[in-house]
Amino acid sequence: MPITRRAFAASLAATPLLAQSDGAPLKSRIKIDSERTIAPIDPKIYGNFAEHLGRCIEGGIFDEGSPLSDKQGYRQDVREAVKGLNVSLLRWPGGNFASNYDWRDGIGPRDKRPARLEMAWHTVEDNRFGTHEFLNYCEELSIEPYICVNLGTGTWDQAQSWVEYCNLEGGTAMTDLRKRNGRTKPWKVKYWSLGNEMDGPWQMGHRSAEDYGKFALEAAKLMKWTDPDIHLVAAGSSNFNAGADWTGWNRTVLDHLRHHADYLSLHTYVGNRANDYYEFMASSLELDARTRVAEGIIRESLTSEPRSRKIYIAWDEWNVWYRARGQGREVGRRILEEHYNLEDALVVATMLNTFVNNAHIVKIANMAQLVNVIAPIFTDEKRLYLQTIYYPLQLFATNSHGTALELFKEGPTYKTKSYDEVPYLDSSAVNNNGNLVLNLVNRHRDQPMDVTVQLEDRKFSGTANAVEVNGPDIKAVNDFGETKVSATKRDAQAAGSTLRIRLAPHSYTMVKAATTSL
Ligand code: AHR
């Protein structure tokens, strides 16, 4: 029997919306009016990233000579795990690597390609995985490719000719070269970024915002004149260190690029160095704040442009990354190999909620990275396992498609060193063709939470399916042959316009329920 709205409100009013210390369930409520929407969700927010770094490509995606690889050298078990993630957009070849990469080294017969000194990660690049290997992989997996050009040590000419090689039908020396290299049809790569993290002193070819803006503008012109259908991503701020003027960087870059850029790239990595669970669990509040500030800067830069001119945000590197992190002098093959625990997976779910809740402006997001290097998939020579962070990304990328919904939320909050009011419940909701998809994170470490979801203008029809990502404790990690954190089916009750679910402590739950109009 559905409860009346008055009875529902009264039942909540009788319950203090404060964290109780007796282990009793917390209570939160959500109200949803399906006509109050945020925006359509761009599937490209479920993107990923593959850099020539450590064992991401070599020993991850691509492992020539391995019994697990196909004739082309792609690891087949990795390919299956990548398919399971529903990757929408794959960024390549870096990252910092991109800022010293000459794409012309990575085409033609593999055995004839030059080995080059690689200065981002202090190694030698053998160039056996290049443009064809990347684009053919994306094509086979129906993933949209996204290429980052070298605006560090690279030239305008290199950037332009890469677009020509990949996207034009024929009739030029570049397209003839592509055909001689075995590819007749162009790949038509739509998404290109104008360099990587050019605001960081660690970047090869780092410049001031003014110098980068001017340089990138000329590259952008040549690239768009080569193929007007491409979408360009300007290198916005990645340097949020104290003293870095990240808002100023974005403003200046957009001053130069506002007529050519379609997206502003932002990067963020969060971590729990201080081992402060509740502070770490609030990381997505900072992501949300930066998104809103960047949106304001974009709006300001477009003040005198036609209202139809849009620039969106591309969070094209984001993740938890703090353990396997040196001081920029990482050496060797096994670098940036984070082993993720449950609390990392919960933070990942809250970051994905933030992208969904900002669906009107965040149109690209790439978890960094795909395999081994700060990644959801982890391999050795013989096996792989799925890290904890694989599960929330997979659930979002599989189910949270459609229109992001605005929510009325009420529930208990907590304070941390940096934040005054952090809701214990972090949430997003999506209308996926009449199915309501809810993403609910209970940030409380020890207490369950009873969540009541009230639909204002629709009712539930049929059963609600819930899947929970959880594990024995917040520090639980997965390993080869040992899955402590994964996704398991749960119960949820939906009747009339009300859905009730009890969330376990420290958990992420995805609920999917069919609805019809009242
Ligand atoms: O993803 C790892 C590195 O982090 C990337 O190469 C760089 O862009 C960022 O600093």
CSV table of C-alpha atoms in Angstrom, one decimal, residues 51 53-55 96 121 269 317 320-321 323-326 330-340 368-369 371-375 378 387:
chain,number,residue,atom,x,y,z
A,51,GLU,CA,48.8,6.0,-22.0
A,53,LEU,CA,53.1,4.4,-19.4
A,54,GLY,CA,54.2,1.4,-17.4
A,55,ARG,CA,52.2,-1.6,-18.2
A,96,ASN,CA,52.5,13.4,-20.1
A,121,TRP,CA,58.3,8.3,-17.8
A,269,TYR,CA,43.3,12.9,-8.7
A,317,GLU,CA,41.7,12.4,-16.4
A,320,VAL,CA,41.9,8.0,-7.0
A,321,TRP,CA,45.7,8.1,-7.1
A,323,ARG,CA,49.9,5.5,-3.1
A,324,ALA,CA,51.9,4.7,-6.3
A,325,ARG,CA,52.9,8.2,-6.8
A,326,GLY,CA,56.5,9.5,-6.8
A,330,GLU,CA,59.0,7.2,-11.5
A,331,VAL,CA,61.3,4.7,-13.1
A,332,GLY,CA,60.8,1.1,-14.3
A,333,ARG,CA,57.9,-0.8,-15.8
A,334,ARG,CA,55.7,-1.3,-12.7
A,335,ILE,CA,54.9,2.3,-12.1
A,336,LEU,CA,51.6,3.9,-10.9
A,337,GLU,CA,50.2,0.5,-10.0
A,338,GLU,CA,47.6,1.4,-7.4
A,339,HIS,CA,45.9,-1.5,-5.6
A,340,TYR,CA,42.4,-0.2,-4.9
A,368,ALA,CA,42.6,7.4,-15.8
A,369,GLN,CA,43.6,4.8,-16.7
A,371,VAL,CA,44.9,-1.3,-17.4
A,372,ASN,CA,47.5,-1.7,-14.6
A,373,VAL,CA,48.3,2.0,-14.4
A,374,ILE,CA,45.9,3.5,-11.8
A,375,ALA,CA,43.4,1.2,-13.4
A,378,PHE,CA,45.1,-5.5,-13.3
A,387,GLN,CA,40.0,-4.0,-9.1
